[in-house]
Amino acid sequence: MTNNQPTSATDASEMRPERIEMIMWNPWHGCHKISEGCRHCYVYREDAAFGTATPSNEVRKTAAFNLPLRKDRKKNQKYESGTMFGLCFTSDLLIEEADQWRDEIWEIIRQRKDCAFLFFTKRINRLAKCLPADWGEGYDNVVIGCTAENQKMADYRLPIFLNLPIRHRLIIVAPMIERMDLTPYLIPSLIKEVSVGGESGKYARPLDFDWVKELQSQCTEHNISFTFHQTGSYLKKDGRIYNIPREHQHSQARKANLNVRFGEFRNT
């Protein structure tokens, strides 16, 4: 997977569908914890590992703010048509502190209509007030993933998510920290895919493989694509907890053979 920045995103790769190559675009960095899935946030963990002086909950612009518009030495677009950008994986596009900058991001996305943009959010309740005036039923080159780590957050966030004007929706269950029933929200005309992953890091909460299989069955019954994108650090299977090294968490998830495709991931 392509990553042109030194952000490892639990890295962003912990939550994104790994079959898609993406350029990571983090126009701002820093986030504050708002729900149980944030307890062992990778942004805080990575900042600590790299010795970042600025507190992780302080949201600030980065040098990559205009990344998709960069030109090469010949004044051509550095990122060719068709590039997919993973947006705000070391923060949240909808975080309150970024309200002053977000219009510039929408403008960049409009200028690069030839590229696709994917972002995940735990703040889907803020989307309506953060959308640009010309959003309409959604930009065709923007894919939005709503994160829900447990049943409480699924039942709060997903009804909001389903009622917003969005062309391409994903449900991201990561880190999955309990058994969940997504049946009420699995509407094939609205949801393109459910992607599931465990939590990484020394203090990660275990992921029960049975929970993953149950979600896969729910998705299959509703003809919705399903991806088990990573095991997390601790995977419980057949009553035993396995410690999965970070470098094997994606490959071990693939080996489970739970991924199911119904059509294409995106239409952009």
PDB file of C-alpha atoms in Angstrom:
ATOM      1  CA  MET A   1       0.000   0.000   0.000  1.00  0.00           C
ATOM      2  CA  THR A   2       1.386   3.360  -0.951  1.00  0.00           C
ATOM      3  CA  ASN A   3       2.064   5.820   1.859  1.00  0.00           C
ATOM      4  CA  ASN A   4       4.062   8.916   1.077  1.00  0.00           C
ATOM      5  CA  GLN A   5       4.084  10.307   4.600  1.00  0.00           C
ATOM      6  CA  PRO A   6       5.723   9.161   7.833  1.00  0.00           C
ATOM      7  CA  THR A   7       2.388   8.521   9.508  1.00  0.00           C
ATOM      8  CA  SER A   8       1.859   4.828  10.123  1.00  0.00           C
ATOM      9  CA  ALA A   9      -1.728   4.899  10.943  1.00  0.00           C
ATOM     10  CA  THR A  10      -2.782   1.853  12.939  1.00  0.00           C
ATOM     11  CA  ASP A  11      -1.886   3.207  11.799  1.00  0.00           C
ATOM     12  CA  ALA A  12      -4.139   4.274   9.035  1.00  0.00           C
ATOM     13  CA  SER A  13      -3.807   0.785   7.669  1.00  0.00           C
ATOM     14  CA  GLU A  14      -5.611  -0.661  10.688  1.00  0.00           C
ATOM     15  CA  MET A  15      -8.890   0.651   9.407  1.00  0.00           C
ATOM     16  CA  ARG A  16      -8.726   1.085   5.694  1.00  0.00           C
ATOM     17  CA  PRO A  17      -9.622  -1.613   3.132  1.00  0.00           C
ATOM     18  CA  GLU A  18      -6.115  -2.823   2.388  1.00  0.00           C
ATOM     19  CA  ARG A  19      -6.715  -3.968  -1.176  1.00  0.00           C
ATOM     20  CA  ILE A  20      -6.865  -0.317  -2.241  1.00  0.00           C
ATOM     21  CA  GLU A  21      -3.634   1.607  -2.723  1.00  0.00           C
ATOM     22  CA  MET A  22      -3.858   5.047  -1.190  1.00  0.00           C
ATOM     23  CA  ILE A  23      -1.808   8.150  -0.689  1.00  0.00           C
ATOM     24  CA  MET A  24      -2.200   9.292   2.897  1.00  0.00           C
ATOM     25  CA  TRP A  25      -3.243  12.949   3.117  1.00  0.00           C
ATOM     26  CA  ASN A  26      -3.252  14.401   6.615  1.00  0.00           C
ATOM     27  CA  PRO A  27      -3.905  18.156   6.294  1.00  0.00           C
ATOM     28  CA  TRP A  28      -4.082  18.396  10.076  1.00  0.00           C
ATOM     29  CA  HIS A  29      -2.870  16.216  12.918  1.00  0.00           C
ATOM     30  CA  GLY A  30      -4.136  15.608  16.427  1.00  0.00           C
ATOM     31  CA  CYS A  31      -7.426  14.457  17.885  1.00  0.00           C
ATOM     32  CA  HIS A  32      -9.278  14.155  21.169  1.00  0.00           C
ATOM     33  CA  LYS A  33     -10.948  11.023  22.466  1.00  0.00           C
ATOM     34  CA  ILE A  34     -14.743  10.881  22.296  1.00  0.00           C
ATOM     35  CA  SER A  35     -15.765   7.234  22.760  1.00  0.00           C
ATOM     36  CA  GLU A  36     -14.603   3.846  23.991  1.00  0.00           C
ATOM     37  CA  GLY A  37     -12.904   2.981  20.710  1.00  0.00           C
ATOM     38  CA  CYS A  38     -10.519   5.888  21.314  1.00  0.00           C
ATOM     39  CA  ARG A  39      -9.096   4.475  24.553  1.00  0.00           C
ATOM     40  CA  HIS A  40      -5.829   3.285  22.978  1.00  0.00           C
ATOM     41  CA  CYS A  41      -5.822   5.722  20.056  1.00  0.00           C
ATOM     42  CA  TYR A  42      -2.987   5.070  17.614  1.00  0.00           C
ATOM     43  CA  VAL A  43      -2.411   8.806  17.106  1.00  0.00           C
ATOM     44  CA  TYR A  44      -1.415   9.147  20.749  1.00  0.00           C
ATOM     45  CA  ARG A  45       0.621   5.947  20.595  1.00  0.00           C
ATOM     46  CA  GLU A  46       2.524   6.952  17.478  1.00  0.00           C
ATOM     47  CA  ASP A  47       3.182  10.463  18.764  1.00  0.00           C
ATOM     48  CA  ALA A  48       4.613   8.997  21.958  1.00  0.00           C
ATOM     49  CA  ALA A  49       6.791   6.563  20.013  1.00  0.00           C
ATOM     50  CA  PHE A  50       8.227   9.372  17.865  1.00  0.00           C
ATOM     51  CA  GLY A  51       8.645  11.722  20.802  1.00  0.00           C
ATOM     52  CA  THR A  52       6.328  14.402  19.421  1.00  0.00           C
ATOM     53  CA  ALA A  53       6.521  17.479  21.640  1.00  0.00           C
ATOM     54  CA  THR A  54       3.048  18.855  20.822  1.00  0.00           C
ATOM     55  CA  PRO A  55       0.218  17.149  22.758  1.00  0.00           C
ATOM     56  CA  SER A  56      -1.707  14.634  20.654  1.00  0.00           C
ATOM     57  CA  ASN A  57      -5.015  16.285  21.476  1.00  0.00           C
ATOM     58  CA  GLU A  58      -3.881  19.592  19.981  1.00  0.00           C
ATOM     59  CA  VAL A  59      -5.148  19.852  16.400  1.00  0.00           C
ATOM     60  CA  ARG A  60      -2.754  21.659  14.045  1.00  0.00           C
ATOM     61  CA  LYS A  61      -2.269  22.064  10.301  1.00  0.00           C
ATOM     62  CA  THR A  62       0.506  20.087   8.664  1.00  0.00           C
ATOM     63  CA  ALA A  63       2.934  20.731   5.825  1.00  0.00           C
ATOM     64  CA  ALA A  64       0.808  18.346   3.714  1.00  0.00           C
ATOM     65  CA  PHE A  65      -2.221  20.639   3.714  1.00  0.00           C
ATOM     66  CA  ASN A  66      -2.275  21.085  -0.097  1.00  0.00           C
ATOM     67  CA  LEU A  67      -0.855  17.663  -0.950  1.00  0.00           C
ATOM     68  CA  PRO A  68      -3.217  16.693  -3.836  1.00  0.00           C
ATOM     69  CA  LEU A  69      -2.365  19.926  -5.674  1.00  0.00           C
ATOM     70  CA  ARG A  70       1.397  19.495  -5.636  1.00  0.00           C
ATOM     71  CA  LYS A  71       3.262  19.624  -8.918  1.00  0.00           C
ATOM     72  CA  ASP A  72       6.414  17.826 -10.004  1.00  0.00           C
ATOM     73  CA  ARG A  73       9.538  19.488 -11.401  1.00  0.00           C
ATOM     74  CA  LYS A  74       7.901  19.708 -14.811  1.00  0.00           C
ATOM     75  CA  LYS A  75       4.864  21.495 -13.341  1.00  0.00           C
ATOM     76  CA  ASN A  76       2.647  18.463 -13.902  1.00  0.00           C
ATOM     77  CA  GLN A  77       0.351  17.102 -11.221  1.00  0.00           C
ATOM     78  CA  LYS A  78       2.459  15.009  -8.833  1.00  0.00           C
ATOM     79  CA  TYR A  79      -0.480  12.662  -8.225  1.00  0.00           C
ATOM     80  CA  GLU A  80      -2.004  11.322 -11.404  1.00  0.00           C
ATOM     81  CA  SER A  81      -5.648  11.034 -12.281  1.00  0.00           C
ATOM     82  CA  GLY A  82      -7.307   8.136 -10.459  1.00  0.00           C
ATOM     83  CA  THR A  83      -5.237   8.451  -7.278  1.00  0.00           C
ATOM     84  CA  MET A  84      -7.107   7.619  -4.093  1.00  0.00           C
ATOM     85  CA  PHE A  85      -6.286   9.750  -1.065  1.00  0.00           C
ATOM     86  CA  GLY A  86      -6.846   8.525   2.488  1.00  0.00           C
ATOM     87  CA  LEU A  87      -7.901  11.728   4.228  1.00  0.00           C
ATOM     88  CA  CYS A  88      -7.291  12.672   7.878  1.00  0.00           C
ATOM     89  CA  PHE A  89      -6.144   9.341   9.277  1.00  0.00           C
ATOM     90  CA  THR A  90      -4.203  11.070  12.071  1.00  0.00           C
ATOM     91  CA  SER A  91      -7.173  13.203  13.055  1.00  0.00           C
ATOM     92  CA  ASP A  92     -10.819  13.450  11.967  1.00  0.00           C
ATOM     93  CA  LEU A  93     -12.004  15.508   8.992  1.00  0.00           C
ATOM     94  CA  LEU A  94     -15.014  16.634  11.036  1.00  0.00           C
ATOM     95  CA  ILE A  95     -13.228  17.588  14.252  1.00  0.00           C
ATOM     96  CA  GLU A  96     -14.366  20.940  15.633  1.00  0.00           C
ATOM     97  CA  GLU A  97     -10.943  22.553  15.701  1.00  0.00           C
ATOM     98  CA  ALA A  98     -10.660  22.160  11.926  1.00  0.00           C
ATOM     99  CA  ASP A  99     -13.854  24.055  11.091  1.00  0.00           C
ATOM    100  CA  GLN A 100     -11.725  27.050  10.077  1.00  0.00           C
ATOM    101  CA  TRP A 101      -9.780  25.004   7.476  1.00  0.00           C
ATOM    102  CA  ARG A 102     -12.306  22.548   6.089  1.00  0.00           C
ATOM    103  CA  ASP A 103     -13.654  24.725   3.274  1.00  0.00           C
ATOM    104  CA  GLU A 104     -10.156  24.737   1.779  1.00  0.00           C
ATOM    105  CA  ILE A 105     -10.163  20.945   1.813  1.00  0.00           C
ATOM    106  CA  TRP A 106     -13.502  20.780   0.005  1.00  0.00           C
ATOM    107  CA  GLU A 107     -12.091  23.173  -2.596  1.00  0.00           C
ATOM    108  CA  ILE A 108      -9.060  20.926  -3.151  1.00  0.00           C
ATOM    109  CA  ILE A 109     -11.378  17.932  -3.552  1.00  0.00           C
ATOM    110  CA  ARG A 110     -13.403  19.881  -6.123  1.00  0.00           C
ATOM    111  CA  GLN A 111     -10.247  20.783  -8.025  1.00  0.00           C
ATOM    112  CA  ARG A 112      -9.164  17.131  -8.093  1.00  0.00           C
ATOM    113  CA  LYS A 113     -12.406  15.623  -9.361  1.00  0.00           C
ATOM    114  CA  ASP A 114     -10.225  13.145 -11.218  1.00  0.00           C
ATOM    115  CA  CYS A 115      -9.131  11.590  -7.898  1.00  0.00           C
ATOM    116  CA  ALA A 116     -10.997   9.784  -5.112  1.00  0.00           C
ATOM    117  CA  PHE A 117     -11.000  10.695  -1.431  1.00  0.00           C
ATOM    118  CA  LEU A 118     -11.766   8.391   1.490  1.00  0.00           C
ATOM    119  CA  PHE A 119     -12.206   9.415   5.097  1.00  0.00           C
ATOM    120  CA  PHE A 120     -13.462   7.717   8.245  1.00  0.00           C
ATOM    121  CA  THR A 121     -15.136   9.549  11.102  1.00  0.00           C
ATOM    122  CA  LYS A 122     -16.389   9.026  14.631  1.00  0.00           C
ATOM    123  CA  ARG A 123     -18.114  12.401  14.350  1.00  0.00           C
ATOM    124  CA  ILE A 124     -20.770  11.615  11.756  1.00  0.00           C
ATOM    125  CA  ASN A 125     -23.208  13.710  13.810  1.00  0.00           C
ATOM    126  CA  ARG A 126     -21.238  16.796  12.642  1.00  0.00           C
ATOM    127  CA  LEU A 127     -21.245  15.999   8.922  1.00  0.00           C
ATOM    128  CA  ALA A 128     -24.409  17.907   7.990  1.00  0.00           C
ATOM    129  CA  LYS A 129     -23.047  21.173   9.392  1.00  0.00           C
ATOM    130  CA  CYS A 130     -19.615  20.602   7.808  1.00  0.00           C
ATOM    131  CA  LEU A 131     -20.710  19.972   4.209  1.00  0.00           C
ATOM    132  CA  PRO A 132     -19.992  22.469   1.423  1.00  0.00           C
ATOM    133  CA  ALA A 133     -22.862  24.401  -0.170  1.00  0.00           C
ATOM    134  CA  ASP A 134     -22.626  22.463  -3.454  1.00  0.00           C
ATOM    135  CA  TRP A 135     -22.569  18.988  -1.852  1.00  0.00           C
ATOM    136  CA  GLY A 136     -26.070  18.068  -3.054  1.00  0.00           C
ATOM    137  CA  GLU A 137     -26.487  14.294  -2.756  1.00  0.00           C
ATOM    138  CA  GLY A 138     -22.766  13.909  -2.282  1.00  0.00           C
ATOM    139  CA  TYR A 139     -19.568  14.297  -4.279  1.00  0.00           C
ATOM    140  CA  ASP A 140     -19.093  11.261  -6.479  1.00  0.00           C
ATOM    141  CA  ASN A 141     -15.376  11.145  -5.712  1.00  0.00           C
ATOM    142  CA  VAL A 142     -15.784  11.031  -1.914  1.00  0.00           C
ATOM    143  CA  VAL A 143     -16.201   7.810   0.095  1.00  0.00           C
ATOM    144  CA  ILE A 144     -17.192   8.170   3.754  1.00  0.00           C
ATOM    145  CA  GLY A 145     -16.733   5.506   6.400  1.00  0.00           C
ATOM    146  CA  CYS A 146     -18.607   5.729   9.681  1.00  0.00           C
ATOM    147  CA  THR A 147     -16.735   4.094  12.553  1.00  0.00           C
ATOM    148  CA  ALA A 148     -18.590   2.088  15.194  1.00  0.00           C
ATOM    149  CA  GLU A 149     -16.600   0.090  17.720  1.00  0.00           C
ATOM    150  CA  ASN A 150     -19.445  -1.318  19.805  1.00  0.00           C
ATOM    151  CA  GLN A 151     -23.232  -1.694  19.747  1.00  0.00           C
ATOM    152  CA  LYS A 152     -23.832   1.594  21.549  1.00  0.00           C
ATOM    153  CA  MET A 153     -21.936   3.573  18.939  1.00  0.00           C
ATOM    154  CA  ALA A 154     -23.482   1.608  16.063  1.00  0.00           C
ATOM    155  CA  ASP A 155     -26.979   2.370  17.321  1.00  0.00           C
ATOM    156  CA  TYR A 156     -26.134   6.055  17.745  1.00  0.00           C
ATOM    157  CA  ARG A 157     -24.013   6.793  14.673  1.00  0.00           C
ATOM    158  CA  LEU A 158     -25.380   4.532  11.946  1.00  0.00           C
ATOM    159  CA  PRO A 159     -28.961   5.878  11.850  1.00  0.00           C
ATOM    160  CA  ILE A 160     -27.458   9.351  11.356  1.00  0.00           C
ATOM    161  CA  PHE A 161     -25.091   7.992   8.708  1.00  0.00           C
ATOM    162  CA  LEU A 162     -27.864   6.343   6.707  1.00  0.00           C
ATOM    163  CA  ASN A 163     -29.945   9.503   6.594  1.00  0.00           C
ATOM    164  CA  LEU A 164     -27.251  11.816   5.269  1.00  0.00           C
ATOM    165  CA  PRO A 165     -26.689  12.630   1.576  1.00  0.00           C
ATOM    166  CA  ILE A 166     -23.665  10.425   0.827  1.00  0.00           C
ATOM    167  CA  ARG A 167     -22.993   8.615  -2.449  1.00  0.00           C
ATOM    168  CA  HIS A 168     -20.513   6.015  -1.168  1.00  0.00           C
ATOM    169  CA  ARG A 169     -20.776   4.666   2.381  1.00  0.00           C
ATOM    170  CA  LEU A 170     -18.680   2.197   4.370  1.00  0.00           C
ATOM    171  CA  ILE A 171     -19.214   0.929   7.899  1.00  0.00           C
ATOM    172  CA  ILE A 172     -15.903   0.580   9.727  1.00  0.00           C
ATOM    173  CA  VAL A 173     -16.024  -1.656  12.794  1.00  0.00           C
ATOM    174  CA  ALA A 174     -12.614  -0.903  14.282  1.00  0.00           C
ATOM    175  CA  PRO A 175     -11.419  -1.491  16.807  1.00  0.00           C
ATOM    176  CA  MET A 176     -14.136  -4.074  17.348  1.00  0.00           C
ATOM    177  CA  ILE A 177     -14.416  -4.429  21.119  1.00  0.00           C
ATOM    178  CA  GLU A 178     -17.613  -6.470  21.534  1.00  0.00           C
ATOM    179  CA  ARG A 179     -20.169  -8.639  19.711  1.00  0.00           C
ATOM    180  CA  MET A 180     -22.371  -6.522  17.444  1.00  0.00           C
ATOM    181  CA  ASP A 181     -25.574  -6.784  15.442  1.00  0.00           C
ATOM    182  CA  LEU A 182     -25.553  -4.514  12.387  1.00  0.00           C
ATOM    183  CA  THR A 183     -28.590  -6.116  10.761  1.00  0.00           C
ATOM    184  CA  PRO A 184     -30.826  -3.004  10.999  1.00  0.00           C
ATOM    185  CA  TYR A 185     -28.250  -0.962   9.084  1.00  0.00           C
ATOM    186  CA  LEU A 186     -27.245  -3.373   6.324  1.00  0.00           C
ATOM    187  CA  ILE A 187     -29.093  -1.809   3.422  1.00  0.00           C
ATOM    188  CA  PRO A 188     -27.404  -2.778   0.128  1.00  0.00           C
ATOM    189  CA  SER A 189     -28.560   0.352  -1.676  1.00  0.00           C
ATOM    190  CA  LEU A 190     -26.818   2.507   0.945  1.00  0.00           C
ATOM    191  CA  ILE A 191     -23.878   0.530   2.343  1.00  0.00           C
ATOM    192  CA  LYS A 192     -21.119  -0.605  -0.005  1.00  0.00           C
ATOM    193  CA  GLU A 193     -19.025  -2.520   2.504  1.00  0.00           C
ATOM    194  CA  VAL A 194     -18.414  -3.387   6.138  1.00  0.00           C
ATOM    195  CA  SER A 195     -14.763  -3.544   7.163  1.00  0.00           C
ATOM    196  CA  VAL A 196     -13.727  -5.070  10.495  1.00  0.00           C
ATOM    197  CA  GLY A 197     -10.509  -4.968  12.469  1.00  0.00           C
ATOM    198  CA  GLY A 198      -9.094  -5.500  15.914  1.00  0.00           C
ATOM    199  CA  GLU A 199      -7.067  -3.155  18.071  1.00  0.00           C
ATOM    200  CA  SER A 200      -3.287  -2.923  17.921  1.00  0.00           C
ATOM    201  CA  GLY A 201      -0.755  -2.022  20.565  1.00  0.00           C
ATOM    202  CA  LYS A 202       0.516  -3.438  23.840  1.00  0.00           C
ATOM    203  CA  TYR A 203      -2.706  -2.728  25.702  1.00  0.00           C
ATOM    204  CA  ALA A 204      -5.110  -3.708  22.913  1.00  0.00           C
ATOM    205  CA  ARG A 205      -8.389  -5.361  23.815  1.00  0.00           C
ATOM    206  CA  PRO A 206      -8.772  -8.865  22.335  1.00  0.00           C
ATOM    207  CA  LEU A 207     -10.865  -9.461  19.244  1.00  0.00           C
ATOM    208  CA  ASP A 208     -13.047 -12.578  19.363  1.00  0.00           C
ATOM    209  CA  PHE A 209     -12.974 -14.363  16.004  1.00  0.00           C
ATOM    210  CA  ASP A 210     -16.579 -15.469  16.534  1.00  0.00           C
ATOM    211  CA  TRP A 211     -17.675 -11.816  16.536  1.00  0.00           C
ATOM    212  CA  VAL A 212     -16.018 -11.320  13.164  1.00  0.00           C
ATOM    213  CA  LYS A 213     -17.647 -14.430  11.668  1.00  0.00           C
ATOM    214  CA  GLU A 214     -21.054 -13.315  12.917  1.00  0.00           C
ATOM    215  CA  LEU A 215     -20.682  -9.928  11.217  1.00  0.00           C
ATOM    216  CA  GLN A 216     -19.544 -11.623   8.047  1.00  0.00           C
ATOM    217  CA  SER A 217     -22.693 -13.777   8.097  1.00  0.00           C
ATOM    218  CA  GLN A 218     -24.881 -10.711   8.629  1.00  0.00           C
ATOM    219  CA  CYS A 219     -23.284  -8.972   5.642  1.00  0.00           C
ATOM    220  CA  THR A 220     -23.483 -12.030   3.400  1.00  0.00           C
ATOM    221  CA  GLU A 221     -27.179 -12.424   4.171  1.00  0.00           C
ATOM    222  CA  HIS A 222     -27.740  -8.842   3.027  1.00  0.00           C
ATOM    223  CA  ASN A 223     -25.469  -8.991  -0.056  1.00  0.00           C
ATOM    224  CA  ILE A 224     -23.046  -6.450   1.363  1.00  0.00           C
ATOM    225  CA  SER A 225     -19.297  -6.771   0.850  1.00  0.00           C
ATOM    226  CA  PHE A 226     -17.266  -7.671   3.914  1.00  0.00           C
ATOM    227  CA  THR A 227     -13.579  -7.269   4.705  1.00  0.00           C
ATOM    228  CA  PHE A 228     -11.701  -8.580   7.730  1.00  0.00           C
ATOM    229  CA  HIS A 229      -8.786  -6.191   7.367  1.00  0.00           C
ATOM    230  CA  GLN A 230      -6.765  -6.916  10.479  1.00  0.00           C
ATOM    231  CA  THR A 231      -6.694  -9.177  13.508  1.00  0.00           C
ATOM    232  CA  GLY A 232      -5.388  -6.677  16.015  1.00  0.00           C
ATOM    233  CA  SER A 233      -2.711  -7.629  18.557  1.00  0.00           C
ATOM    234  CA  TYR A 234      -4.783 -10.225  20.396  1.00  0.00           C
ATOM    235  CA  LEU A 235      -7.133 -12.599  18.603  1.00  0.00           C
ATOM    236  CA  LYS A 236      -9.343 -14.983  20.528  1.00  0.00           C
ATOM    237  CA  LYS A 237     -10.149 -18.172  18.659  1.00  0.00           C
ATOM    238  CA  ASP A 238     -11.474 -21.496  19.959  1.00  0.00           C
ATOM    239  CA  GLY A 239     -11.044 -20.331  23.536  1.00  0.00           C
ATOM    240  CA  ARG A 240      -7.396 -19.346  23.101  1.00  0.00           C
ATOM    241  CA  ILE A 241      -5.915 -15.857  22.754  1.00  0.00           C
ATOM    242  CA  TYR A 242      -3.158 -15.455  20.174  1.00  0.00           C
ATOM    243  CA  ASN A 243      -0.657 -12.586  20.218  1.00  0.00           C
ATOM    244  CA  ILE A 244      -0.305 -11.489  16.588  1.00  0.00           C
ATOM    245  CA  PRO A 245       2.813  -9.430  15.719  1.00  0.00           C
ATOM    246  CA  ARG A 246       2.008  -6.103  14.085  1.00  0.00           C
ATOM    247  CA  GLU A 247       3.565  -7.089  10.773  1.00  0.00           C
ATOM    248  CA  HIS A 248       1.301 -10.147  10.463  1.00  0.00           C
ATOM    249  CA  GLN A 249      -2.051  -8.692  11.520  1.00  0.00           C
ATOM    250  CA  HIS A 250      -3.234  -7.969   7.974  1.00  0.00           C
ATOM    251  CA  SER A 251      -1.972 -11.189   6.442  1.00  0.00           C
ATOM    252  CA  GLN A 252      -3.482 -13.305   9.219  1.00  0.00           C
ATOM    253  CA  ALA A 253      -6.830 -11.599   8.667  1.00  0.00           C
ATOM    254  CA  ARG A 254      -6.662 -12.396   4.946  1.00  0.00           C
ATOM    255  CA  LYS A 255      -5.873 -16.032   5.709  1.00  0.00           C
ATOM    256  CA  ALA A 256      -9.173 -16.312   7.556  1.00  0.00           C
ATOM    257  CA  ASN A 257     -10.874 -16.246   4.118  1.00  0.00           C
ATOM    258  CA  LEU A 258     -13.820 -14.211   5.358  1.00  0.00           C
ATOM    259  CA  ASN A 259     -13.689 -11.466   2.728  1.00  0.00           C
ATOM    260  CA  VAL A 260     -16.714 -11.383   0.450  1.00  0.00           C
ATOM    261  CA  ARG A 261     -17.305  -9.128  -2.562  1.00  0.00           C
ATOM    262  CA  PHE A 262     -20.638  -8.001  -3.950  1.00  0.00           C
ATOM    263  CA  GLY A 263     -19.839  -5.652  -6.829  1.00  0.00           C
ATOM    264  CA  GLU A 264     -17.169  -2.967  -6.760  1.00  0.00           C
ATOM    265  CA  PHE A 265     -15.938  -1.010  -3.750  1.00  0.00           C
ATOM    266  CA  ARG A 266     -16.545   2.336  -5.392  1.00  0.00           C
ATOM    267  CA  ASN A 267     -18.027   3.799  -8.565  1.00  0.00           C
ATOM    268  CA  THR A 268     -15.775   6.824  -8.897  1.00  0.00           C
TER     269      THR A 268
END
